[in-house]
Structure formats: structure tokens, C-alpha cells
mmCIF file with all atom_site columns, C-alpha atoms in Angstrom:
data_model
loop_
_atom_site.group_PDB
_atom_site.id
_atom_site.type_symbol
_atom_site.label_atom_id
_atom_site.label_alt_id
_atom_site.label_comp_id
_atom_site.label_asym_id
_atom_site.label_entity_id
_atom_site.label_seq_id
_atom_site.pdbx_PDB_ins_code
_atom_site.Cartn_x
_atom_site.Cartn_y
_atom_site.Cartn_z
_atom_site.occupancy
_atom_site.B_iso_or_equiv
_atom_site.pdbx_formal_charge
_atom_site.auth_seq_id
_atom_site.auth_comp_id
_atom_site.auth_asym_id
_atom_site.auth_atom_id
_atom_site.pdbx_PDB_model_num
ATOM 1   C CA . UNK A 1 1   ? 3.579   -0.590  9.003   1.00 0.00 ? 101 UNK A CA 1
ATOM 2   C CA . UNK A 1 2   ? 6.675   -2.044  10.618  1.00 0.00 ? 102 UNK A CA 1
ATOM 3   C CA . UNK A 1 3   ? 8.041   -4.702  8.224   1.00 0.00 ? 103 UNK A CA 1
ATOM 4   C CA . UNK A 1 4   ? 10.587  -3.149  5.905   1.00 0.00 ? 104 UNK A CA 1
ATOM 5   C CA . UNK A 1 5   ? 12.498  -4.739  3.040   1.00 0.00 ? 105 UNK A CA 1
ATOM 6   C CA . UNK A 1 6   ? 15.903  -3.141  2.374   1.00 0.00 ? 106 UNK A CA 1
ATOM 7   C CA . UNK A 1 7   ? 17.254  -3.805  -1.138  1.00 0.00 ? 107 UNK A CA 1
ATOM 8   C CA . UNK A 1 8   ? 20.832  -2.538  -1.021  1.00 0.00 ? 108 UNK A CA 1
ATOM 9   C CA . UNK A 1 9   ? 24.020  -4.192  -2.301  1.00 0.00 ? 109 UNK A CA 1
ATOM 10  C CA . UNK A 1 10  ? 26.471  -1.908  -0.487  1.00 0.00 ? 110 UNK A CA 1
ATOM 11  C CA . UNK A 1 11  ? 26.986  -3.685  2.829   1.00 0.00 ? 111 UNK A CA 1
ATOM 12  C CA . UNK A 1 12  ? 27.941  -0.591  4.828   1.00 0.00 ? 112 UNK A CA 1
ATOM 13  C CA . UNK A 1 13  ? 24.815  1.326   3.798   1.00 0.00 ? 113 UNK A CA 1
ATOM 14  C CA . UNK A 1 14  ? 22.542  -1.696  4.263   1.00 0.00 ? 114 UNK A CA 1
ATOM 15  C CA . UNK A 1 15  ? 23.886  -2.211  7.789   1.00 0.00 ? 115 UNK A CA 1
ATOM 16  C CA . UNK A 1 16  ? 23.494  1.503   8.623   1.00 0.00 ? 116 UNK A CA 1
ATOM 17  C CA . UNK A 1 17  ? 19.864  1.621   7.438   1.00 0.00 ? 117 UNK A CA 1
ATOM 18  C CA . UNK A 1 18  ? 18.969  -1.684  9.074   1.00 0.00 ? 118 UNK A CA 1
ATOM 19  C CA . UNK A 1 19  ? 20.509  -0.714  12.407  1.00 0.00 ? 119 UNK A CA 1
ATOM 20  C CA . UNK A 1 20  ? 18.694  2.637   12.474  1.00 0.00 ? 120 UNK A CA 1
ATOM 21  C CA . UNK A 1 21  ? 15.302  1.199   11.526  1.00 0.00 ? 121 UNK A CA 1
ATOM 22  C CA . UNK A 1 22  ? 15.554  -1.621  14.051  1.00 0.00 ? 122 UNK A CA 1
ATOM 23  C CA . UNK A 1 23  ? 16.473  0.874   16.759  1.00 0.00 ? 123 UNK A CA 1
ATOM 24  C CA . UNK A 1 24  ? 13.201  2.641   15.967  1.00 0.00 ? 124 UNK A CA 1
ATOM 25  C CA . UNK A 1 25  ? 11.051  -0.462  16.270  1.00 0.00 ? 125 UNK A CA 1
ATOM 26  C CA . UNK A 1 26  ? 10.924  -1.736  12.699  1.00 0.00 ? 126 UNK A CA 1
ATOM 27  C CA . UNK A 1 27  ? 11.475  -5.327  11.575  1.00 0.00 ? 127 UNK A CA 1
ATOM 28  C CA . UNK A 1 28  ? 13.872  -5.454  8.629   1.00 0.00 ? 128 UNK A CA 1
ATOM 29  C CA . UNK A 1 29  ? 15.158  -7.877  6.005   1.00 0.00 ? 129 UNK A CA 1
ATOM 30  C CA . UNK A 1 30  ? 18.123  -7.030  3.763   1.00 0.00 ? 130 UNK A CA 1
ATOM 31  C CA . UNK A 1 31  ? 18.592  -8.394  0.241   1.00 0.00 ? 131 UNK A CA 1
ATOM 32  C CA . UNK A 1 32  ? 21.561  -7.662  -1.983  1.00 0.00 ? 132 UNK A CA 1
ATOM 33  C CA . UNK A 1 33  ? 20.283  -8.013  -5.547  1.00 0.00 ? 133 UNK A CA 1
ATOM 34  C CA . UNK A 1 34  ? 17.257  -7.204  -7.646  1.00 0.00 ? 134 UNK A CA 1
ATOM 35  C CA . UNK A 1 35  ? 16.089  -10.782 -8.118  1.00 0.00 ? 135 UNK A CA 1
ATOM 36  C CA . UNK A 1 36  ? 15.805  -11.309 -4.362  1.00 0.00 ? 136 UNK A CA 1
ATOM 37  C CA . UNK A 1 37  ? 14.230  -7.877  -3.920  1.00 0.00 ? 137 UNK A CA 1
ATOM 38  C CA . UNK A 1 38  ? 11.464  -8.730  -6.381  1.00 0.00 ? 138 UNK A CA 1
ATOM 39  C CA . UNK A 1 39  ? 10.922  -12.225 -4.948  1.00 0.00 ? 139 UNK A CA 1
ATOM 40  C CA . UNK A 1 40  ? 10.599  -10.891 -1.388  1.00 0.00 ? 140 UNK A CA 1
ATOM 41  C CA . UNK A 1 41  ? 8.383   -7.961  -2.393  1.00 0.00 ? 141 UNK A CA 1
ATOM 42  C CA . UNK A 1 42  ? 5.975   -10.250 -4.252  1.00 0.00 ? 142 UNK A CA 1
ATOM 43  C CA . UNK A 1 43  ? 5.344   -12.334 -1.131  1.00 0.00 ? 143 UNK A CA 1
ATOM 44  C CA . UNK A 1 44  ? 3.214   -9.597  0.421   1.00 0.00 ? 144 UNK A CA 1
ATOM 45  C CA . UNK A 1 45  ? 5.119   -9.964  3.672   1.00 0.00 ? 145 UNK A CA 1
ATOM 46  C CA . UNK A 1 46  ? 6.373   -6.381  3.855   1.00 0.00 ? 146 UNK A CA 1
ATOM 47  C CA . UNK A 1 47  ? 4.833   -2.976  4.469   1.00 0.00 ? 147 UNK A CA 1
ATOM 48  C CA . UNK A 1 48  ? 7.484   -0.876  2.704   1.00 0.00 ? 148 UNK A CA 1
ATOM 49  C CA . UNK A 1 49  ? 10.648  -1.276  0.653   1.00 0.00 ? 149 UNK A CA 1
ATOM 50  C CA . UNK A 1 50  ? 13.776  0.873   0.648   1.00 0.00 ? 150 UNK A CA 1
ATOM 51  C CA . UNK A 1 51  ? 15.171  0.283   -2.838  1.00 0.00 ? 151 UNK A CA 1
ATOM 52  C CA . UNK A 1 52  ? 18.564  1.044   -4.346  1.00 0.00 ? 152 UNK A CA 1
ATOM 53  C CA . UNK A 1 53  ? 18.610  1.583   -8.123  1.00 0.00 ? 153 UNK A CA 1
ATOM 54  C CA . UNK A 1 54  ? 22.093  0.210   -8.802  1.00 0.00 ? 154 UNK A CA 1
ATOM 55  C CA . UNK A 1 55  ? 21.404  -3.393  -7.818  1.00 0.00 ? 155 UNK A CA 1
ATOM 56  C CA . UNK A 1 56  ? 23.006  -6.418  -9.504  1.00 0.00 ? 156 UNK A CA 1
ATOM 57  C CA . UNK A 1 57  ? 20.846  -8.871  -11.485 1.00 0.00 ? 157 UNK A CA 1
ATOM 58  C CA . UNK A 1 58  ? 17.706  -6.722  -11.893 1.00 0.00 ? 158 UNK A CA 1
ATOM 59  C CA . UNK A 1 59  ? 18.322  -3.019  -11.334 1.00 0.00 ? 159 UNK A CA 1
ATOM 60  C CA . UNK A 1 60  ? 15.972  -0.984  -9.163  1.00 0.00 ? 160 UNK A CA 1
ATOM 61  C CA . UNK A 1 61  ? 14.038  0.445   -12.121 1.00 0.00 ? 161 UNK A CA 1
ATOM 62  C CA . UNK A 1 62  ? 13.274  -3.072  -13.345 1.00 0.00 ? 162 UNK A CA 1
ATOM 63  C CA . UNK A 1 63  ? 12.230  -4.242  -9.870  1.00 0.00 ? 163 UNK A CA 1
ATOM 64  C CA . UNK A 1 64  ? 9.904   -1.276  -9.539  1.00 0.00 ? 164 UNK A CA 1
ATOM 65  C CA . UNK A 1 65  ? 8.399   -1.735  -13.001 1.00 0.00 ? 165 UNK A CA 1
ATOM 66  C CA . UNK A 1 66  ? 7.748   -5.446  -12.505 1.00 0.00 ? 166 UNK A CA 1
ATOM 67  C CA . UNK A 1 67  ? 6.160   -4.831  -9.106  1.00 0.00 ? 167 UNK A CA 1
ATOM 68  C CA . UNK A 1 68  ? 3.753   -2.270  -10.524 1.00 0.00 ? 168 UNK A CA 1
ATOM 69  C CA . UNK A 1 69  ? 2.993   -4.446  -13.556 1.00 0.00 ? 169 UNK A CA 1
ATOM 70  C CA . UNK A 1 70  ? 2.064   -7.197  -11.083 1.00 0.00 ? 170 UNK A CA 1
ATOM 71  C CA . UNK A 1 71  ? -0.300  -4.679  -9.400  1.00 0.00 ? 171 UNK A CA 1
ATOM 72  C CA . UNK A 1 72  ? 1.716   -4.754  -6.158  1.00 0.00 ? 172 UNK A CA 1
ATOM 73  C CA . UNK A 1 73  ? 1.070   -1.526  -4.243  1.00 0.00 ? 173 UNK A CA 1
ATOM 74  C CA . UNK A 1 74  ? 3.903   -1.923  -1.729  1.00 0.00 ? 174 UNK A CA 1
ATOM 75  C CA . UNK A 1 75  ? 5.197   1.600   -0.914  1.00 0.00 ? 175 UNK A CA 1
ATOM 76  C CA . UNK A 1 76  ? 8.729   2.096   -2.231  1.00 0.00 ? 176 UNK A CA 1
ATOM 77  C CA . UNK A 1 77  ? 11.281  4.673   -1.119  1.00 0.00 ? 177 UNK A CA 1
ATOM 78  C CA . UNK A 1 78  ? 14.167  4.803   -3.577  1.00 0.00 ? 178 UNK A CA 1
ATOM 79  C CA . UNK A 1 79  ? 17.557  5.419   -1.959  1.00 0.00 ? 179 UNK A CA 1
ATOM 80  C CA . UNK A 1 80  ? 20.208  5.941   -4.631  1.00 0.00 ? 180 UNK A CA 1
ATOM 81  C CA . UNK A 1 81  ? 23.353  7.774   -5.638  1.00 0.00 ? 181 UNK A CA 1
ATOM 82  C CA . UNK A 1 82  ? 21.647  8.829   -8.865  1.00 0.00 ? 182 UNK A CA 1
ATOM 83  C CA . UNK A 1 83  ? 20.613  12.455  -8.597  1.00 0.00 ? 183 UNK A CA 1
ATOM 84  C CA . UNK A 1 84  ? 19.734  13.517  -12.138 1.00 0.00 ? 184 UNK A CA 1
ATOM 85  C CA . UNK A 1 85  ? 16.305  14.974  -12.796 1.00 0.00 ? 185 UNK A CA 1
ATOM 86  C CA . UNK A 1 86  ? 15.796  12.365  -15.522 1.00 0.00 ? 186 UNK A CA 1
ATOM 87  C CA . UNK A 1 87  ? 16.366  9.457   -13.130 1.00 0.00 ? 187 UNK A CA 1
ATOM 88  C CA . UNK A 1 88  ? 14.202  11.020  -10.434 1.00 0.00 ? 188 UNK A CA 1
ATOM 89  C CA . UNK A 1 89  ? 11.310  11.592  -12.822 1.00 0.00 ? 189 UNK A CA 1
ATOM 90  C CA . UNK A 1 90  ? 11.671  8.078   -14.266 1.00 0.00 ? 190 UNK A CA 1
ATOM 91  C CA . UNK A 1 91  ? 11.572  6.578   -10.785 1.00 0.00 ? 191 UNK A CA 1
ATOM 92  C CA . UNK A 1 92  ? 8.564   8.543   -9.569  1.00 0.00 ? 192 UNK A CA 1
ATOM 93  C CA . UNK A 1 93  ? 6.627   8.018   -12.792 1.00 0.00 ? 193 UNK A CA 1
ATOM 94  C CA . UNK A 1 94  ? 7.599   4.345   -12.669 1.00 0.00 ? 194 UNK A CA 1
ATOM 95  C CA . UNK A 1 95  ? 5.824   3.892   -9.349  1.00 0.00 ? 195 UNK A CA 1
ATOM 96  C CA . UNK A 1 96  ? 8.201   4.990   -6.581  1.00 0.00 ? 196 UNK A CA 1
ATOM 97  C CA . UNK A 1 97  ? 6.499   6.739   -3.673  1.00 0.00 ? 197 UNK A CA 1
ATOM 98  C CA . UNK A 1 98  ? 9.567   8.752   -2.690  1.00 0.00 ? 198 UNK A CA 1
ATOM 99  C CA . UNK A 1 99  ? 13.133  9.402   -3.894  1.00 0.00 ? 199 UNK A CA 1
ATOM 100 C CA . UNK A 1 100 ? 16.217  10.104  -1.752  1.00 0.00 ? 200 UNK A CA 1
ATOM 101 C CA . UNK A 1 101 ? 19.785  10.571  -2.921  1.00 0.00 ? 201 UNK A CA 1
ATOM 102 C CA . UNK A 1 102 ? 22.996  9.413   -1.256  1.00 0.00 ? 202 UNK A CA 1
ATOM 103 C CA . UNK A 1 103 ? 24.709  10.619  0.837   1.00 0.00 ? 203 UNK A CA 1
ATOM 104 C CA . UNK A 1 104 ? 21.774  11.029  3.173   1.00 0.00 ? 204 UNK A CA 1
ATOM 105 C CA . UNK A 1 105 ? 20.942  11.606  6.816   1.00 0.00 ? 205 UNK A CA 1
ATOM 106 C CA . UNK A 1 106 ? 19.195  8.734   8.550   1.00 0.00 ? 206 UNK A CA 1
ATOM 107 C CA . UNK A 1 107 ? 16.855  11.151  10.328  1.00 0.00 ? 207 UNK A CA 1
ATOM 108 C CA . UNK A 1 108 ? 15.437  12.211  6.975   1.00 0.00 ? 208 UNK A CA 1
ATOM 109 C CA . UNK A 1 109 ? 14.965  8.624   5.808   1.00 0.00 ? 209 UNK A CA 1
ATOM 110 C CA . UNK A 1 110 ? 13.211  7.802   9.084   1.00 0.00 ? 210 UNK A CA 1
ATOM 111 C CA . UNK A 1 111 ? 10.907  10.793  8.658   1.00 0.00 ? 211 UNK A CA 1
ATOM 112 C CA . UNK A 1 112 ? 9.958   9.633   5.171   1.00 0.00 ? 212 UNK A CA 1
ATOM 113 C CA . UNK A 1 113 ? 9.313   6.092   6.371   1.00 0.00 ? 213 UNK A CA 1
ATOM 114 C CA . UNK A 1 114 ? 7.070   7.435   9.144   1.00 0.00 ? 214 UNK A CA 1
ATOM 115 C CA . UNK A 1 115 ? 5.244   9.617   6.617   1.00 0.00 ? 215 UNK A CA 1
ATOM 116 C CA . UNK A 1 116 ? 4.434   6.497   4.581   1.00 0.00 ? 216 UNK A CA 1
ATOM 117 C CA . UNK A 1 117 ? 3.347   4.845   7.824   1.00 0.00 ? 217 UNK A CA 1
ATOM 118 C CA . UNK A 1 118 ? 0.898   7.658   8.595   1.00 0.00 ? 218 UNK A CA 1
ATOM 119 C CA . UNK A 1 119 ? -0.393  7.748   5.029   1.00 0.00 ? 219 UNK A CA 1
ATOM 120 C CA . UNK A 1 120 ? -1.073  4.011   5.056   1.00 0.00 ? 220 UNK A CA 1
ATOM 121 C CA . UNK A 1 121 ? -2.891  4.286   8.384   1.00 0.00 ? 221 UNK A CA 1
ATOM 122 C CA . UNK A 1 122 ? -5.149  7.059   7.066   1.00 0.00 ? 222 UNK A CA 1
ATOM 123 C CA . UNK A 1 123 ? -6.010  5.517   3.716   1.00 0.00 ? 223 UNK A CA 1
ATOM 124 C CA . UNK A 1 124 ? -8.328  2.497   3.757   1.00 0.00 ? 224 UNK A CA 1
ATOM 125 C CA . UNK A 1 125 ? -7.683  -0.009  1.000   1.00 0.00 ? 225 UNK A CA 1
ATOM 126 C CA . UNK A 1 126 ? -9.758  0.704   -2.098  1.00 0.00 ? 226 UNK A CA 1
ATOM 127 C CA . UNK A 1 127 ? -11.244 -2.483  -3.528  1.00 0.00 ? 227 UNK A CA 1
ATOM 128 C CA . UNK A 1 128 ? -13.841 -1.027  -5.914  1.00 0.00 ? 228 UNK A CA 1
ATOM 129 C CA . UNK A 1 129 ? -13.265 1.846   -8.352  1.00 0.00 ? 229 UNK A CA 1
ATOM 130 C CA . UNK A 1 130 ? -16.386 3.737   -9.482  1.00 0.00 ? 230 UNK A CA 1
ATOM 131 C CA . UNK A 1 131 ? -17.435 6.303   -12.032 1.00 0.00 ? 231 UNK A CA 1
ATOM 132 C CA . UNK A 1 132 ? -21.159 6.871   -12.259 1.00 0.00 ? 232 UNK A CA 1
ATOM 133 C CA . UNK A 1 133 ? -22.877 3.550   -12.929 1.00 0.00 ? 233 UNK A CA 1
ATOM 134 C CA . UNK A 1 134 ? -19.579 1.900   -13.856 1.00 0.00 ? 234 UNK A CA 1
ATOM 135 C CA . UNK A 1 135 ? -17.693 -0.062  -11.184 1.00 0.00 ? 235 UNK A CA 1
ATOM 136 C CA . UNK A 1 136 ? -14.572 -2.230  -11.218 1.00 0.00 ? 236 UNK A CA 1
ATOM 137 C CA . UNK A 1 137 ? -13.950 -4.747  -8.437  1.00 0.00 ? 237 UNK A CA 1
ATOM 138 C CA . UNK A 1 138 ? -10.182 -5.083  -7.939  1.00 0.00 ? 238 UNK A CA 1
ATOM 139 C CA . UNK A 1 139 ? -10.562 -8.380  -6.091  1.00 0.00 ? 239 UNK A CA 1
ATOM 140 C CA . UNK A 1 140 ? -12.784 -10.291 -8.521  1.00 0.00 ? 240 UNK A CA 1
ATOM 141 C CA . UNK A 1 141 ? -11.410 -8.385  -11.557 1.00 0.00 ? 241 UNK A CA 1
ATOM 142 C CA . UNK A 1 142 ? -14.950 -7.919  -12.847 1.00 0.00 ? 242 UNK A CA 1
ATOM 143 C CA . UNK A 1 143 ? -16.745 -4.793  -13.966 1.00 0.00 ? 243 UNK A CA 1
ATOM 144 C CA . UNK A 1 144 ? -20.357 -3.744  -13.553 1.00 0.00 ? 244 UNK A CA 1
ATOM 145 C CA . UNK A 1 145 ? -22.042 -1.460  -16.071 1.00 0.00 ? 245 UNK A CA 1
ATOM 146 C CA . UNK A 1 146 ? -25.501 -0.408  -14.930 1.00 0.00 ? 246 UNK A CA 1
ATOM 147 C CA . UNK A 1 147 ? -26.785 -3.719  -13.524 1.00 0.00 ? 247 UNK A CA 1
ATOM 148 C CA . UNK A 1 148 ? -24.714 -6.007  -15.782 1.00 0.00 ? 248 UNK A CA 1
ATOM 149 C CA . UNK A 1 149 ? -21.655 -7.966  -14.647 1.00 0.00 ? 249 UNK A CA 1
ATOM 150 C CA . UNK A 1 150 ? -18.897 -7.874  -17.264 1.00 0.00 ? 250 UNK A CA 1
ATOM 151 C CA . UNK A 1 151 ? -15.980 -10.303 -17.478 1.00 0.00 ? 251 UNK A CA 1
ATOM 152 C CA . UNK A 1 152 ? -12.711 -8.744  -18.644 1.00 0.00 ? 252 UNK A CA 1
ATOM 153 C CA . UNK A 1 153 ? -9.480  -10.097 -20.058 1.00 0.00 ? 253 UNK A CA 1
ATOM 154 C CA . UNK A 1 154 ? -6.286  -9.303  -18.145 1.00 0.00 ? 254 UNK A CA 1
ATOM 155 C CA . UNK A 1 155 ? -5.368  -6.416  -20.481 1.00 0.00 ? 255 UNK A CA 1
ATOM 156 C CA . UNK A 1 156 ? -8.911  -5.028  -20.489 1.00 0.00 ? 256 UNK A CA 1
ATOM 157 C CA . UNK A 1 157 ? -8.886  -5.036  -16.688 1.00 0.00 ? 257 UNK A CA 1
ATOM 158 C CA . UNK A 1 158 ? -5.618  -3.079  -16.468 1.00 0.00 ? 258 UNK A CA 1
ATOM 159 C CA . UNK A 1 159 ? -6.791  -0.635  -19.148 1.00 0.00 ? 259 UNK A CA 1
ATOM 160 C CA . UNK A 1 160 ? -10.139 0.014   -17.460 1.00 0.00 ? 260 UNK A CA 1
ATOM 161 C CA . UNK A 1 161 ? -8.445  0.395   -14.075 1.00 0.00 ? 261 UNK A CA 1
ATOM 162 C CA . UNK A 1 162 ? -6.153  3.032   -15.583 1.00 0.00 ? 262 UNK A CA 1
ATOM 163 C CA . UNK A 1 163 ? -9.128  5.030   -16.885 1.00 0.00 ? 263 UNK A CA 1
ATOM 164 C CA . UNK A 1 164 ? -10.992 4.748   -13.575 1.00 0.00 ? 264 UNK A CA 1
ATOM 165 C CA . UNK A 1 165 ? -7.971  5.965   -11.625 1.00 0.00 ? 265 UNK A CA 1
ATOM 166 C CA . UNK A 1 166 ? -7.729  9.029   -13.912 1.00 0.00 ? 266 UNK A CA 1
ATOM 167 C CA . UNK A 1 167 ? -11.356 10.085  -14.548 1.00 0.00 ? 267 UNK A CA 1
ATOM 168 C CA . UNK A 1 168 ? -11.732 13.079  -16.838 1.00 0.00 ? 268 UNK A CA 1
ATOM 169 C CA . UNK A 1 169 ? -8.047  12.998  -17.778 1.00 0.00 ? 269 UNK A CA 1
ATOM 170 C CA . UNK A 1 170 ? -7.004  12.546  -21.402 1.00 0.00 ? 270 UNK A CA 1
ATOM 171 C CA . UNK A 1 171 ? -4.649  9.576   -21.638 1.00 0.00 ? 271 UNK A CA 1
ATOM 172 C CA . UNK A 1 172 ? -2.449  9.427   -24.713 1.00 0.00 ? 272 UNK A CA 1
ATOM 173 C CA . UNK A 1 173 ? -1.888  6.208   -26.622 1.00 0.00 ? 273 UNK A CA 1
ATOM 174 C CA . UNK A 1 174 ? 1.773   6.310   -25.552 1.00 0.00 ? 274 UNK A CA 1
ATOM 175 C CA . UNK A 1 175 ? 0.829   6.571   -21.851 1.00 0.00 ? 275 UNK A CA 1
ATOM 176 C CA . UNK A 1 176 ? -1.584  3.673   -22.195 1.00 0.00 ? 276 UNK A CA 1
ATOM 177 C CA . UNK A 1 177 ? 0.884   1.514   -24.135 1.00 0.00 ? 277 UNK A CA 1
ATOM 178 C CA . UNK A 1 178 ? 3.603   2.124   -21.545 1.00 0.00 ? 278 UNK A CA 1
ATOM 179 C CA . UNK A 1 179 ? 1.312   1.381   -18.572 1.00 0.00 ? 279 UNK A CA 1
ATOM 180 C CA . UNK A 1 180 ? -0.623  -1.592  -19.928 1.00 0.00 ? 280 UNK A CA 1
ATOM 181 C CA . UNK A 1 181 ? 1.914   -3.232  -22.219 1.00 0.00 ? 281 UNK A CA 1
ATOM 182 C CA . UNK A 1 182 ? 5.157   -2.194  -20.541 1.00 0.00 ? 282 UNK A CA 1
ATOM 183 C CA . UNK A 1 183 ? 8.338   -0.715  -21.930 1.00 0.00 ? 283 UNK A CA 1
ATOM 184 C CA . UNK A 1 184 ? 8.639   -3.052  -24.919 1.00 0.00 ? 284 UNK A CA 1
ATOM 185 C CA . UNK A 1 185 ? 5.614   -1.641  -26.727 1.00 0.00 ? 285 UNK A CA 1
ATOM 186 C CA . UNK A 1 186 ? 5.593   -0.677  -30.406 1.00 0.00 ? 286 UNK A CA 1
ATOM 187 C CA . UNK A 1 187 ? 4.626   3.032   -30.597 1.00 0.00 ? 287 UNK A CA 1
ATOM 188 C CA . UNK A 1 188 ? 3.185   2.467   -34.074 1.00 0.00 ? 288 UNK A CA 1
ATOM 189 C CA . UNK A 1 189 ? 0.795   -0.245  -32.928 1.00 0.00 ? 289 UNK A CA 1
ATOM 190 C CA . UNK A 1 190 ? -2.991  0.212   -33.007 1.00 0.00 ? 290 UNK A CA 1
ATOM 191 C CA . UNK A 1 191 ? -3.478  -2.201  -30.105 1.00 0.00 ? 291 UNK A CA 1
ATOM 192 C CA . UNK A 1 192 ? -4.837  0.569   -27.839 1.00 0.00 ? 292 UNK A CA 1
ATOM 193 C CA . UNK A 1 193 ? -7.606  1.376   -30.309 1.00 0.00 ? 293 UNK A CA 1
ATOM 194 C CA . UNK A 1 194 ? -8.467  -2.335  -30.557 1.00 0.00 ? 294 UNK A CA 1
ATOM 195 C CA . UNK A 1 195 ? -8.788  -2.697  -26.787 1.00 0.00 ? 295 UNK A CA 1
ATOM 196 C CA . UNK A 1 196 ? -10.743 0.536   -26.376 1.00 0.00 ? 296 UNK A CA 1
ATOM 197 C CA . UNK A 1 197 ? -13.253 -0.739  -28.971 1.00 0.00 ? 297 UNK A CA 1
ATOM 198 C CA . UNK A 1 198 ? -13.467 -4.016  -27.059 1.00 0.00 ? 298 UNK A CA 1
ATOM 199 C CA . UNK A 1 199 ? -14.231 -2.194  -23.786 1.00 0.00 ? 299 UNK A CA 1
ATOM 200 C CA . UNK A 1 200 ? -16.863 -0.096  -25.525 1.00 0.00 ? 300 UNK A CA 1
ATOM 201 C CA . UNK A 1 201 ? -18.582 -3.234  -26.822 1.00 0.00 ? 301 UNK A CA 1
ATOM 202 C CA . UNK A 1 202 ? -18.637 -4.703  -23.321 1.00 0.00 ? 302 UNK A CA 1
ATOM 203 C CA . UNK A 1 203 ? -19.424 -1.586  -21.283 1.00 0.00 ? 303 UNK A CA 1
ATOM 204 C CA . UNK A 1 204 ? -21.315 0.689   -23.661 1.00 0.00 ? 304 UNK A CA 1
ATOM 205 C CA . UNK A 1 205 ? -20.284 2.864   -26.592 1.00 0.00 ? 305 UNK A CA 1
ATOM 206 C CA . UNK A 1 206 ? -20.399 6.088   -24.556 1.00 0.00 ? 306 UNK A CA 1
ATOM 207 C CA . UNK A 1 207 ? -18.080 4.924   -21.766 1.00 0.00 ? 307 UNK A CA 1
ATOM 208 C CA . UNK A 1 208 ? -14.789 6.003   -23.337 1.00 0.00 ? 308 UNK A CA 1
ATOM 209 C CA . UNK A 1 209 ? -14.489 9.255   -25.241 1.00 0.00 ? 309 UNK A CA 1
ATOM 210 C CA . UNK A 1 210 ? -12.066 9.778   -28.137 1.00 0.00 ? 310 UNK A CA 1
ATOM 211 C CA . UNK A 1 211 ? -10.191 13.083  -27.996 1.00 0.00 ? 311 UNK A CA 1
ATOM 212 C CA . UNK A 1 212 ? -8.942  13.498  -31.552 1.00 0.00 ? 312 UNK A CA 1
ATOM 213 C CA . UNK A 1 213 ? -5.195  13.788  -31.909 1.00 0.00 ? 313 UNK A CA 1
ATOM 214 C CA . UNK A 1 214 ? -4.682  13.300  -28.159 1.00 0.00 ? 314 UNK A CA 1
ATOM 215 C CA . UNK A 1 215 ? -6.033  9.988   -26.883 1.00 0.00 ? 315 UNK A CA 1
ATOM 216 C CA . UNK A 1 216 ? -8.952  8.738   -24.814 1.00 0.00 ? 316 UNK A CA 1
ATOM 217 C CA . UNK A 1 217 ? -10.815 9.883   -21.725 1.00 0.00 ? 317 UNK A CA 1
ATOM 218 C CA . UNK A 1 218 ? -13.312 8.432   -19.255 1.00 0.00 ? 318 UNK A CA 1
ATOM 219 C CA . UNK A 1 219 ? -15.905 11.251  -19.072 1.00 0.00 ? 319 UNK A CA 1
#
């Protein structure tokens, strides 16, 4: 991991971060707005992004959300002046891997970058998620139930992936709506129930368990 995208619109900070990272052997590219940050991150040409929240065009929260909705797993360290608990929680739950507030010491940022570097080196890429006789191939976007291959729609794929990444955990309708349909969901919609029924028809009626008054769970 040595290719780092720096999304920062304050020139002095961008220069400071870029200079320090380059001095420690990293290759860096600086972009100054959220549109460019998203475009560069989607290319797959970077190993990590240092992301400011207060970017022009798209803000950092929007960049992060759209990356995760596109299933991009690029590690993101947020570097921002925002220090409220609400913002921090929103960023981490929205897919950030780390959160640092300004002002900051470069030594700490470097340590966090190197931590991501070590984590990436230790963790082989997961391409198939499994639970018992159920498997989901993240490359072909197909599921296997017992010995059957099952084709999924785009939403069904994201929904099943969410269950497989949280086995045994009860996922509320609100959590599912937010993750699968994004922030513009209608909390009164029954779309989750419709898609869960569809997955049950394709994978087997016992695959997803209803927890009354709470949500659904992959047993």
C-alpha cells in the first residue's frame, strides 16, 4: 500500500500531508473537491484515501457514501476539523476506516496510514462469503444454495451480502433500508419485506429468519 489519494481543499494542509507522505516513501495525488475525489477513488488506482469532510462540490460524507454504495473497499482515513461525536459516528458508520480531527500531528497520521498498510497486508481479499451451505461469490455476483446456482438482482445481491457479513445478527428494517437503498429511503416502505421474500423463494424459506418487531437475521 503506497498509492495515496489526498482529498483536501485547503492548500496548506494538502501540501503538508503530501510532503510528509512522500518523504516516507508514498506516492500521492491531491484533489481539491469531492467530485474529483470520487472520480479518482473509483478508478481503483489507489490503496488509501485521506479525506476531508468539508470539500466543495460533493462533501466528504457524500463521497464516502457513494464509494461504499459502489462496493469500493478503498480504506479511508477522514481528516477533518469536525470533532462532534455525531459527525464521528456518522463517518465511521458510513464506511470510514479511521477518523482524525484537525489540528493534528503528522506523526499520528503516518502511524494510522501504516496501520492500514499492515492490516491490508495481513488480510487476504475475500471473494466468497459463506454460511453453511449458502455461498455468495462477490466476483460473479451469484449465490449457491446447496448445489444450486442462483442468479440475483443487484438489490438482492447487496441485501444477501449484508446478511452474510453479519451472520446471527438481527438487522432492523431501517438498517437494511439505509444500507441497500441509501439515505433517500422511505421508512414506511415495505420494500425490505418484499426483497426478503424474494430471497427466500430463491434460496430456501429457512434461510432468513424473521425476528418479530425487530427485523431479520441469517441464522
